[in-house]
Amino acid sequence: MRISPNWLREFVDITVEDSRLAEDLTHAGIAVESIVGSGEKTIFEMEITTNRVDAMNHYGVARECSAIYDINLKPITPKLAQGNTQQFPVEIREPELCGRYTARAIRDIRIEKSPRYIAERLLIEDHHAINNVADATNYTLMELGHPTHAFDLDRLEGGKIVVRRAKAGEKLKTLDGVQRELTPDDLVIAAAARPVGLAGIMGGYDTMITADTHNVLIESAWFDPATVRRTARRLGMHTDASHRFERGADWAATTLACDRVAELVLATGGGKLAEYQDCIARNPTHGPIQFDSGEVRRILGLDIPDSEVSRILRRLGFGLERKGRSTSSPPSSSAEVYKVEIPTWRTDVEREIDLIEEVARIHGFNNFANTLPSFSGAVVEQPHERPQQKLRARLLALGYDEAISPTFISNSDSQRFSSAQAIALENPLSDETPLMRNSLLPGMLDMIACNFNRGTSDIRLFELGNVFDGTTQEVNQHRHACFSATGLLDVFSVMQTPRSSDFFDVKGDAENLLALFAIESVDFVAPASNYFHPGRSAKISVGRNVVGELGQLHPDIAAERKFKQDVWLAWLDLDRLYSVPLREPRYERLSRYPSIERDFSLLLDAGMSYERLRQAIAALGIPELRSIEAHELFRGGAVPEGKYSLLLRLTFQSWERTLRDDDVAGWSQQVIAAVNSLGGSLRV
Amino acid sequence: MYSVSKLADFSPAALDSAARELKSALEDEAAAVSGEGEWKALRDRWMARKNGILTQLNDQWLKAAPAPAKRDVGQRVNELKKLVEEHIDSASARISTSGTASRLEQERVDVTLPGTRRKIGIEHPLVRTMNEIIAVFKAMGYSVAEGPEVETDYYNFESLNFPPNHPARDTQDTLIISGQQGKPLRERLLLRTHTSPVQIRTMEKQPPPVRVVVPGRVHRADTADATHSPIFHQVEGLAVDSNITFCDLKGTLDQAAKAMFGSSVRTRFYPSFFPFTEPSADMQISCFKCGGSGRLDGAKCGMCKASGWIEILGSGMVDPNVYGFVGYDAKKYSGFAFGMGVERIAILKYGIDDIQLFYQGDVRFLEQFA
Ligand SMILES: [Zn+2]
């Protein structure tokens, strides 16, 4: 919406310059977005909030000026000669949807071009002058904000207006030449059996003013906001009229707007006033509200004198009547209780708090002090906050860059990367990605692909985010983590040849993450889901719960995505992980006695897992056995087919004494026996 | 003192064990050397042609080995020989005084070559910005609260004073979960369009006083381009207690702005409209690029479009209707709420020209925030 400050000055004697005026209006909540032009042609580009439909016209903005500068607002009083006293027949069949319908006929007019001053003002809103009648309605809208419409009276069959719901399948060709199909949810203005206007949105094509029009009927009505909104939305229409009716027009302004249009038409087209009707079906305006000026202090924190409060409200058109001292405020306070009449154009004001806002904005937000509240209560941490911080810090320390991927994924990805039922959107942004992600992996792979496409091949990324599953009845949200590594392990050095990430790098990173939690033991169980390489992947189990998976992206999927290098992936179910407490550091007395290492060069069956071997040795229950480490692994060469060789290093230490060689020799025999029991042997 | 022992058998295990013993003795003896004389003694003991340990190895292991083991034993003896030479050399280098200058010269490195840098992960600029905002409010006594990204119409709209069919709903194009048509409006599921539902969820759970800061992801049905994204992040805040005023709102947000953008930043407030606050206020800060002058290096400042001010957040006093939905006594309690877009702040702070970069995981982009 645009405002001409020059036009405003017709209604209020503003003494400040336009630039200052723009600033003052903005600070009062009537935002001037920009100023175009200069001098008399200056135009303010406005950004009026949806609740302030009353300020979407010149007179409304002038009223704001009158409050801001405490100056008089000049009334608009159309001067009309006495018309004939005949009534124009109007019937409102839907009082809920049409509260009032004012109509005035003007006969024997000339359809002409509007005078220059009107045409120029219409240009403020880029409206091109059409004819003196249509222009009069547009001018009135810009001036005082009430939408009106003019019919060619001779084309209104039956000479009567009926406001009713459309019949199912009824059609109306609107002014823009579009044939509209109507439903009983739509309110229409009808003459005889035919609709001639879409109430509050647009008039009919067949009854519009043309060069041949001699007699006109001016409509100035009040329509129910929700009805106008529903119809306008359904038909994809948005007009100056619907914009205002949707937000609540001034019920009491129908007569003024009607008279103003009539005055302009008579002044430019001659003619004489004829039949008139002001049909009132119901009054939607609010009654008076009680207002305790002590509440201004309580909510705003500033002691604005009652004289200032009442001055502001009166300038805005509110009526104040003192009812007595405030009982809610302390006795020392001078606060009063008032009965406040709400002006009919302020459909947004219904409560005491609305009046407090009026006072605050005209007083000026920046005239309030900056203070800090005193608080009681303590900062409470949510259970997942600390584990999440620790996990994220560790992922960063492990060299993974943090990434954020979009929420939406494709049907095929949702099925491939999760067995959970994905949630579909009613109105997806794209047909390719109609689902909410049930896994972070598709997003991760897209980000990896994005990097490959841009020539980056050494990538380490992680994402912490929510995934969703469930039904249309109930959507479940789960915290997940996902990390991925591909390409060279980034140790940037001229002295070393870098190597590529492998399974054990990603597993080691997962182990480092899991080590944050007080988990007794973690099992890596092959294989993981089928989107992983079957031989290079594992489920991560904690107790009976699978908390995640890791491994190499299945080569088939990699090929589909045109990945030319191995991609390592892992995901973690953080809700499950966070249900485990964080590992708390625990001090253990250090032994004063030396430790002894023993290496065992073992020959094992190819199918024997390290974990089984480790468990068998651990099961010996030797208290002095401090650690079991796998040191070197060989296959081929001197190692027979179907076997592998493993160098195992055991460390023994006692808290009580220095271990003797025969202690260790005895344990070594036990270890060898355990190895033998698994079909393995000491390498000879 | 170590001496070469005869081998009982020539199995790999026996060889391993004997080699280990030798290695350990060698390391100990080489480490113990502290002067020229000691070094010579060490050299002679290990490397003397006549009866040096290496010679003994040759005699007692290699020559004594049965034919099948000869090859393996020979290889090991060669390895051990190399090892002995290395240790004797490095012991020499360590104790050498006359050779210091030239040795150090040999060890010289080009210090201008790049250092070996371990890869350290980089925080995402949005998470980093979000955490910075949260930290500011945590220091002011705010707890962190979170809520679901999929909400009901009730929490996202109705309880925040957006009545059904209200034009204010138009400003928040909503993504809706499929299959909701049969349900009453308030139960319909949607992707939250703001983090404000968490205000309601928090107040439902606890009586005043409330002080929370709410980070989170939100969605709107916006077409993605350089300045729009259907996904974005907000940080919301809520403070409710007895005697909280509009002046407190201003003071709190002014202090937060100074903590976030620098102590010289000024703030100003002007009226706005949000259904769930009244009065509602937008906050602007003086431009941190041009210091609020609107001009930079003699030209118009692009950051603030020469206005000297940048819009940062929306705020307001909690609307009494909202208290009605959560059972707070609006006559007794008052409070304020605020919300800001994390993307917007990060974009302003870092001068990012394409919002889509946040969601692509492009390493070249992320690396700029290291
Ligand atoms: Zn600037």
PDB file of C-alpha atoms in Angstrom, chain A residues 23 26-31 49-51 226 229-230 233 246-247 295 297-302 348 351-357 360-361 365-382 384-385 389 392 395-408 423-429 436-437 446-448 450-451 454 456 458-463 465-466 468 471-475 477 479 490-496 598-599 601 647 682-684, chain B residues 11-13 16 20 113-124 126-128 131 138 140-150 161 165-171 173-181 183 189 191 209-211 217 219-223 230-231 233 239-252 254-255 267-273 277-282 317-321 330-334 336 357-364 366-367:
ATOM      1  CA  GLU A  23      10.246   7.895  10.669  1.00  0.00           C
ATOM      2  CA  THR A  26       7.328   3.776  11.494  1.00  0.00           C
ATOM      3  CA  HIS A  27       8.072   4.151  15.169  1.00  0.00           C
ATOM      4  CA  ALA A  28       4.368   4.160  15.890  1.00  0.00           C
ATOM      5  CA  GLY A  29       3.923   0.878  14.022  1.00  0.00           C
ATOM      6  CA  ILE A  30       2.695   2.326  10.740  1.00  0.00           C
ATOM      7  CA  ALA A  31       5.789   1.240   8.896  1.00  0.00           C
ATOM      8  CA  THR A  49       0.695  -5.266   9.623  1.00  0.00           C
ATOM      9  CA  THR A  50      -2.318  -7.485   8.911  1.00  0.00           C
ATOM     10  CA  ASN A  51      -4.111  -6.430  12.099  1.00  0.00           C
ATOM     11  CA  ALA A 226     -14.006 -15.384   7.120  1.00  0.00           C
ATOM     12  CA  ARG A 229     -11.408 -14.984   2.834  1.00  0.00           C
ATOM     13  CA  ARG A 230     -12.638 -18.493   2.138  1.00  0.00           C
ATOM     14  CA  ARG A 233      -8.763 -18.240  -1.404  1.00  0.00           C
ATOM     15  CA  GLU A 246     -10.889 -10.270   5.058  1.00  0.00           C
ATOM     16  CA  ARG A 247      -9.198  -8.274   7.744  1.00  0.00           C
ATOM     17  CA  GLU A 295      -2.195  -2.201  33.972  1.00  0.00           C
ATOM     18  CA  ARG A 297       2.367   0.399  34.449  1.00  0.00           C
ATOM     19  CA  ARG A 298       2.318  -3.315  35.281  1.00  0.00           C
ATOM     20  CA  ILE A 299       2.832  -4.474  31.708  1.00  0.00           C
ATOM     21  CA  LEU A 300       4.964  -1.676  30.304  1.00  0.00           C
ATOM     22  CA  GLY A 301       7.012  -0.835  33.376  1.00  0.00           C
ATOM     23  CA  LEU A 302       6.789   2.893  32.871  1.00  0.00           C
ATOM     24  CA  ASP A 348      -8.367  -5.361  16.217  1.00  0.00           C
ATOM     25  CA  ARG A 351      -9.227  -6.117  25.250  1.00  0.00           C
ATOM     26  CA  GLU A 352      -7.384  -4.054  27.804  1.00  0.00           C
ATOM     27  CA  ILE A 353      -4.020  -5.295  26.499  1.00  0.00           C
ATOM     28  CA  ASP A 354      -4.914  -3.912  23.077  1.00  0.00           C
ATOM     29  CA  LEU A 355      -5.325  -0.472  24.628  1.00  0.00           C
ATOM     30  CA  ILE A 356      -2.010  -0.828  26.438  1.00  0.00           C
ATOM     31  CA  GLU A 357      -0.382  -1.533  23.105  1.00  0.00           C
ATOM     32  CA  ALA A 360       2.939   2.021  24.129  1.00  0.00           C
ATOM     33  CA  ARG A 361       3.303   2.533  20.402  1.00  0.00           C
ATOM     34  CA  PHE A 365       8.887   2.147  22.213  1.00  0.00           C
ATOM     35  CA  ASN A 366      12.248   3.854  22.389  1.00  0.00           C
ATOM     36  CA  ASN A 367      11.029   6.166  25.118  1.00  0.00           C
ATOM     37  CA  PHE A 368      10.873   3.199  27.481  1.00  0.00           C
ATOM     38  CA  ALA A 369      13.897   2.441  29.653  1.00  0.00           C
ATOM     39  CA  ASN A 370      16.027  -0.685  29.223  1.00  0.00           C
ATOM     40  CA  THR A 371      15.885  -2.664  32.458  1.00  0.00           C
ATOM     41  CA  LEU A 372      16.708  -6.232  33.426  1.00  0.00           C
ATOM     42  CA  PRO A 373      14.194  -8.417  35.228  1.00  0.00           C
ATOM     43  CA  SER A 374      15.008  -9.953  38.564  1.00  0.00           C
ATOM     44  CA  PHE A 375      14.500 -13.670  38.351  1.00  0.00           C
ATOM     45  CA  SER A 376      13.911 -16.516  40.678  1.00  0.00           C
ATOM     46  CA  GLY A 377      14.593 -20.111  39.695  1.00  0.00           C
ATOM     47  CA  ALA A 378      17.654 -21.889  38.345  1.00  0.00           C
ATOM     48  CA  VAL A 379      18.959 -23.015  34.974  1.00  0.00           C
ATOM     49  CA  VAL A 380      17.839 -26.576  34.330  1.00  0.00           C
ATOM     50  CA  GLU A 381      19.698 -28.796  31.901  1.00  0.00           C
ATOM     51  CA  GLN A 382      17.856 -31.259  29.725  1.00  0.00           C
ATOM     52  CA  HIS A 384      20.396 -35.014  26.442  1.00  0.00           C
ATOM     53  CA  GLU A 385      22.235 -31.692  26.511  1.00  0.00           C
ATOM     54  CA  GLN A 389      27.650 -31.648  23.527  1.00  0.00           C
ATOM     55  CA  ARG A 392      29.526 -33.397  18.967  1.00  0.00           C
ATOM     56  CA  LEU A 395      33.104 -35.937  16.329  1.00  0.00           C
ATOM     57  CA  LEU A 396      34.776 -32.598  15.682  1.00  0.00           C
ATOM     58  CA  ALA A 397      37.936 -33.791  17.446  1.00  0.00           C
ATOM     59  CA  LEU A 398      37.930 -36.911  15.265  1.00  0.00           C
ATOM     60  CA  GLY A 399      38.112 -34.640  12.260  1.00  0.00           C
ATOM     61  CA  TYR A 400      34.558 -34.760  10.978  1.00  0.00           C
ATOM     62  CA  ASP A 401      33.062 -31.527   9.628  1.00  0.00           C
ATOM     63  CA  GLU A 402      29.562 -30.733  10.800  1.00  0.00           C
ATOM     64  CA  ALA A 403      26.867 -30.659   8.132  1.00  0.00           C
ATOM     65  CA  ILE A 404      23.142 -30.060   7.936  1.00  0.00           C
ATOM     66  CA  SER A 405      21.069 -31.768   5.270  1.00  0.00           C
ATOM     67  CA  PRO A 406      17.465 -31.175   4.208  1.00  0.00           C
ATOM     68  CA  THR A 407      14.549 -32.915   5.899  1.00  0.00           C
ATOM     69  CA  PHE A 408      12.957 -34.429   2.830  1.00  0.00           C
ATOM     70  CA  ILE A 423       5.964 -39.853   7.008  1.00  0.00           C
ATOM     71  CA  ALA A 424       4.531 -38.373   3.831  1.00  0.00           C
ATOM     72  CA  LEU A 425       3.659 -34.734   3.327  1.00  0.00           C
ATOM     73  CA  GLU A 426       0.273 -33.629   2.063  1.00  0.00           C
ATOM     74  CA  ASN A 427       1.850 -30.753   0.143  1.00  0.00           C
ATOM     75  CA  PRO A 428       5.472 -31.723  -0.525  1.00  0.00           C
ATOM     76  CA  LEU A 429       7.794 -29.088  -1.917  1.00  0.00           C
ATOM     77  CA  MET A 436      10.307 -36.805   5.860  1.00  0.00           C
ATOM     78  CA  ARG A 437      13.648 -38.483   6.356  1.00  0.00           C
ATOM     79  CA  ASP A 446      23.646 -36.370  -1.267  1.00  0.00           C
ATOM     80  CA  MET A 447      26.168 -34.167   0.480  1.00  0.00           C
ATOM     81  CA  ILE A 448      28.995 -36.555  -0.418  1.00  0.00           C
ATOM     82  CA  CYS A 450      27.667 -32.735  -3.960  1.00  0.00           C
ATOM     83  CA  ASN A 451      31.319 -32.687  -2.900  1.00  0.00           C
ATOM     84  CA  ARG A 454      32.619 -30.148  -7.107  1.00  0.00           C
ATOM     85  CA  THR A 456      36.358 -32.628  -3.491  1.00  0.00           C
ATOM     86  CA  ASP A 458      38.562 -36.346   0.682  1.00  0.00           C
ATOM     87  CA  ILE A 459      35.518 -35.874   2.861  1.00  0.00           C
ATOM     88  CA  ARG A 460      34.666 -36.397   6.503  1.00  0.00           C
ATOM     89  CA  LEU A 461      31.191 -35.211   7.499  1.00  0.00           C
ATOM     90  CA  PHE A 462      28.778 -35.726  10.335  1.00  0.00           C
ATOM     91  CA  GLU A 463      25.241 -34.651  11.002  1.00  0.00           C
ATOM     92  CA  GLY A 465      19.539 -34.444  13.425  1.00  0.00           C
ATOM     93  CA  ASN A 466      16.090 -35.849  13.827  1.00  0.00           C
ATOM     94  CA  PHE A 468      10.862 -39.373  11.645  1.00  0.00           C
ATOM     95  CA  THR A 471       1.666 -42.977  10.913  1.00  0.00           C
ATOM     96  CA  THR A 472      -0.647 -40.145  10.029  1.00  0.00           C
ATOM     97  CA  GLN A 473      -1.963 -40.492  13.582  1.00  0.00           C
ATOM     98  CA  GLU A 474       1.309 -40.375  15.389  1.00  0.00           C
ATOM     99  CA  VAL A 475       4.699 -39.192  14.224  1.00  0.00           C
ATOM    100  CA  GLN A 477      10.890 -38.227  16.197  1.00  0.00           C
ATOM    101  CA  ARG A 479      17.667 -38.202  17.445  1.00  0.00           C
ATOM    102  CA  ASP A 490      43.656 -36.030   5.989  1.00  0.00           C
ATOM    103  CA  VAL A 491      46.988 -35.780   7.659  1.00  0.00           C
ATOM    104  CA  PHE A 492      48.495 -33.040   5.580  1.00  0.00           C
ATOM    105  CA  SER A 493      52.182 -33.680   5.510  1.00  0.00           C
ATOM    106  CA  VAL A 494      55.017 -33.573   3.045  1.00  0.00           C
ATOM    107  CA  MET A 495      56.770 -36.322   4.964  1.00  0.00           C
ATOM    108  CA  GLN A 496      54.156 -39.058   4.748  1.00  0.00           C
ATOM    109  CA  ARG A 598      54.555 -61.613  26.116  1.00  0.00           C
ATOM    110  CA  ASP A 599      54.063 -61.999  22.387  1.00  0.00           C
ATOM    111  CA  SER A 601      52.638 -65.730  17.277  1.00  0.00           C
ATOM    112  CA  LEU A 647      50.799 -61.672  16.725  1.00  0.00           C
ATOM    113  CA  LEU A 682      51.416 -71.424  18.380  1.00  0.00           C
ATOM    114  CA  ARG A 683      53.282 -70.751  15.189  1.00  0.00           C
ATOM    115  CA  VAL A 684      56.300 -73.015  14.806  1.00  0.00           C
TER     116      VAL A 684
ATOM    117  CA  SER B  11      61.312 -72.993  15.194  1.00  0.00           C
ATOM    118  CA  PRO B  12      59.980 -69.501  14.411  1.00  0.00           C
ATOM    119  CA  ALA B  13      58.809 -69.206  18.001  1.00  0.00           C
ATOM    120  CA  ASP B  16      61.307 -64.886  17.816  1.00  0.00           C
ATOM    121  CA  ARG B  20      63.553 -60.408  21.195  1.00  0.00           C
ATOM    122  CA  LEU B 113      57.452 -26.425   4.703  1.00  0.00           C
ATOM    123  CA  PRO B 114      53.850 -26.729   5.922  1.00  0.00           C
ATOM    124  CA  GLY B 115      53.311 -28.335   9.313  1.00  0.00           C
ATOM    125  CA  THR B 116      51.695 -31.716   9.567  1.00  0.00           C
ATOM    126  CA  ARG B 117      48.117 -30.797  10.357  1.00  0.00           C
ATOM    127  CA  ARG B 118      45.765 -33.325  11.749  1.00  0.00           C
ATOM    128  CA  LYS B 119      42.255 -32.870  10.398  1.00  0.00           C
ATOM    129  CA  ILE B 120      40.066 -31.156  12.954  1.00  0.00           C
ATOM    130  CA  GLY B 121      36.324 -31.098  12.394  1.00  0.00           C
ATOM    131  CA  ILE B 122      34.634 -27.793  11.655  1.00  0.00           C
ATOM    132  CA  GLU B 123      31.479 -26.601  13.347  1.00  0.00           C
ATOM    133  CA  HIS B 124      28.616 -25.810  11.023  1.00  0.00           C
ATOM    134  CA  LEU B 126      24.481 -22.371  11.820  1.00  0.00           C
ATOM    135  CA  VAL B 127      25.096 -24.594  14.817  1.00  0.00           C
ATOM    136  CA  ARG B 128      27.939 -22.364  15.838  1.00  0.00           C
ATOM    137  CA  ASN B 131      25.221 -22.107  20.199  1.00  0.00           C
ATOM    138  CA  LYS B 138      22.232 -19.248  29.337  1.00  0.00           C
ATOM    139  CA  MET B 140      21.476 -14.630  31.653  1.00  0.00           C
ATOM    140  CA  GLY B 141      19.794 -17.525  33.454  1.00  0.00           C
ATOM    141  CA  TYR B 142      17.821 -19.168  30.654  1.00  0.00           C
ATOM    142  CA  SER B 143      17.432 -22.959  30.377  1.00  0.00           C
ATOM    143  CA  VAL B 144      17.343 -24.697  27.017  1.00  0.00           C
ATOM    144  CA  ALA B 145      14.043 -26.257  25.950  1.00  0.00           C
ATOM    145  CA  GLU B 146      13.211 -28.189  22.813  1.00  0.00           C
ATOM    146  CA  GLY B 147      10.091 -29.507  21.139  1.00  0.00           C
ATOM    147  CA  PRO B 148       8.994 -31.744  18.281  1.00  0.00           C
ATOM    148  CA  GLU B 149       9.425 -30.658  14.686  1.00  0.00           C
ATOM    149  CA  VAL B 150       6.081 -32.241  13.827  1.00  0.00           C
ATOM    150  CA  ASN B 161      -3.623 -17.090  19.314  1.00  0.00           C
ATOM    151  CA  ASN B 165      -9.016 -18.951   9.095  1.00  0.00           C
ATOM    152  CA  HIS B 166      -7.082 -15.999  10.419  1.00  0.00           C
ATOM    153  CA  PRO B 167      -5.099 -14.037   7.810  1.00  0.00           C
ATOM    154  CA  ALA B 168      -2.027 -14.210  10.080  1.00  0.00           C
ATOM    155  CA  ARG B 169      -1.821 -17.896   9.151  1.00  0.00           C
ATOM    156  CA  ASP B 170      -1.199 -16.870   5.554  1.00  0.00           C
ATOM    157  CA  THR B 171       2.205 -15.508   6.439  1.00  0.00           C
ATOM    158  CA  ASP B 173       2.845 -21.292   4.529  1.00  0.00           C
ATOM    159  CA  THR B 174       2.613 -24.589   6.268  1.00  0.00           C
ATOM    160  CA  LEU B 175       3.782 -28.041   5.254  1.00  0.00           C
ATOM    161  CA  ILE B 176       1.168 -30.552   6.318  1.00  0.00           C
ATOM    162  CA  ILE B 177       1.490 -34.249   7.125  1.00  0.00           C
ATOM    163  CA  SER B 178      -0.630 -36.354   4.791  1.00  0.00           C
ATOM    164  CA  GLY B 179      -3.874 -37.932   5.882  1.00  0.00           C
ATOM    165  CA  GLN B 180      -5.024 -35.241   8.328  1.00  0.00           C
ATOM    166  CA  GLN B 181      -8.293 -34.287   6.642  1.00  0.00           C
ATOM    167  CA  LYS B 183      -9.268 -34.945  12.058  1.00  0.00           C
ATOM    168  CA  LEU B 189      -0.226 -32.670  12.230  1.00  0.00           C
ATOM    169  CA  LEU B 191       5.698 -29.251  10.346  1.00  0.00           C
ATOM    170  CA  PRO B 209       8.847 -18.449  36.744  1.00  0.00           C
ATOM    171  CA  VAL B 210       9.830 -19.545  33.252  1.00  0.00           C
ATOM    172  CA  ARG B 211      13.005 -18.620  31.448  1.00  0.00           C
ATOM    173  CA  ARG B 217      14.569 -26.497  13.039  1.00  0.00           C
ATOM    174  CA  HIS B 219       9.815 -25.529   7.966  1.00  0.00           C
ATOM    175  CA  ARG B 220       7.701 -23.436   5.659  1.00  0.00           C
ATOM    176  CA  ALA B 221       6.436 -24.167   2.193  1.00  0.00           C
ATOM    177  CA  ASP B 222       8.877 -21.771   0.562  1.00  0.00           C
ATOM    178  CA  THR B 223      10.587 -22.390  -2.749  1.00  0.00           C
ATOM    179  CA  PRO B 230      11.896 -24.295   3.254  1.00  0.00           C
ATOM    180  CA  ILE B 231      14.092 -25.393   6.152  1.00  0.00           C
ATOM    181  CA  HIS B 233      16.444 -22.589  12.230  1.00  0.00           C
ATOM    182  CA  ALA B 239      10.484 -15.261  30.221  1.00  0.00           C
ATOM    183  CA  VAL B 240       7.400 -15.216  32.448  1.00  0.00           C
ATOM    184  CA  ASP B 241       7.256 -14.178  36.074  1.00  0.00           C
ATOM    185  CA  SER B 242       5.472 -11.686  38.248  1.00  0.00           C
ATOM    186  CA  ASN B 243       6.481  -8.122  37.416  1.00  0.00           C
ATOM    187  CA  ILE B 244       8.154  -8.624  34.073  1.00  0.00           C
ATOM    188  CA  THR B 245       7.658  -5.525  31.950  1.00  0.00           C
ATOM    189  CA  PHE B 246       8.180  -4.217  28.464  1.00  0.00           C
ATOM    190  CA  CYS B 247      11.205  -2.312  29.816  1.00  0.00           C
ATOM    191  CA  ASP B 248      12.644  -5.698  30.873  1.00  0.00           C
ATOM    192  CA  LEU B 249      12.087  -7.049  27.374  1.00  0.00           C
ATOM    193  CA  LYS B 250      13.996  -4.107  25.951  1.00  0.00           C
ATOM    194  CA  GLY B 251      16.801  -4.340  28.479  1.00  0.00           C
ATOM    195  CA  THR B 252      17.236  -8.091  28.080  1.00  0.00           C
ATOM    196  CA  ASP B 254      19.609  -4.947  24.304  1.00  0.00           C
ATOM    197  CA  GLN B 255      22.059  -6.779  26.534  1.00  0.00           C
ATOM    198  CA  THR B 267      19.282  -1.244  19.681  1.00  0.00           C
ATOM    199  CA  ARG B 268      15.926   0.235  18.826  1.00  0.00           C
ATOM    200  CA  PHE B 269      12.438  -1.178  18.887  1.00  0.00           C
ATOM    201  CA  TYR B 270       9.364  -0.461  16.869  1.00  0.00           C
ATOM    202  CA  PRO B 271       5.870  -1.873  16.796  1.00  0.00           C
ATOM    203  CA  SER B 272       5.149  -5.054  14.932  1.00  0.00           C
ATOM    204  CA  PHE B 273       2.456  -7.694  14.949  1.00  0.00           C
ATOM    205  CA  THR B 277       2.491 -11.180  21.730  1.00  0.00           C
ATOM    206  CA  GLU B 278       1.077  -7.780  22.557  1.00  0.00           C
ATOM    207  CA  PRO B 279       2.574  -5.268  22.356  1.00  0.00           C
ATOM    208  CA  SER B 280       4.826  -6.755  19.682  1.00  0.00           C
ATOM    209  CA  ALA B 281       8.159  -5.231  18.793  1.00  0.00           C
ATOM    210  CA  ASP B 282      10.819  -5.722  16.136  1.00  0.00           C
ATOM    211  CA  MET B 317       4.910  -9.162  25.718  1.00  0.00           C
ATOM    212  CA  VAL B 318       3.163 -12.534  25.895  1.00  0.00           C
ATOM    213  CA  ASP B 319      -0.478 -12.067  24.883  1.00  0.00           C
ATOM    214  CA  PRO B 320      -2.896 -12.742  27.756  1.00  0.00           C
ATOM    215  CA  ASN B 321      -4.820 -15.118  25.459  1.00  0.00           C
ATOM    216  CA  ALA B 330      -2.670 -13.146  33.266  1.00  0.00           C
ATOM    217  CA  LYS B 331      -3.499 -10.696  36.039  1.00  0.00           C
ATOM    218  CA  LYS B 332      -0.675 -12.020  38.161  1.00  0.00           C
ATOM    219  CA  TYR B 333       2.020 -12.911  35.660  1.00  0.00           C
ATOM    220  CA  SER B 334       3.529 -11.139  32.713  1.00  0.00           C
ATOM    221  CA  PHE B 336       8.029 -11.546  27.103  1.00  0.00           C
ATOM    222  CA  LEU B 357      25.085 -23.308   1.058  1.00  0.00           C
ATOM    223  CA  PHE B 358      24.072 -24.123   4.612  1.00  0.00           C
ATOM    224  CA  TYR B 359      22.415 -27.392   3.603  1.00  0.00           C
ATOM    225  CA  GLN B 360      24.801 -28.860   1.010  1.00  0.00           C
ATOM    226  CA  GLY B 361      27.690 -30.071   3.161  1.00  0.00           C
ATOM    227  CA  ASP B 362      30.106 -28.508   0.663  1.00  0.00           C
ATOM    228  CA  VAL B 363      33.486 -28.938   2.316  1.00  0.00           C
ATOM    229  CA  ARG B 364      34.858 -25.865   0.541  1.00  0.00           C
ATOM    230  CA  LEU B 366      32.501 -25.442   5.651  1.00  0.00           C
ATOM    231  CA  GLU B 367      36.284 -25.048   5.652  1.00  0.00           C
TER     232      GLU B 367
END
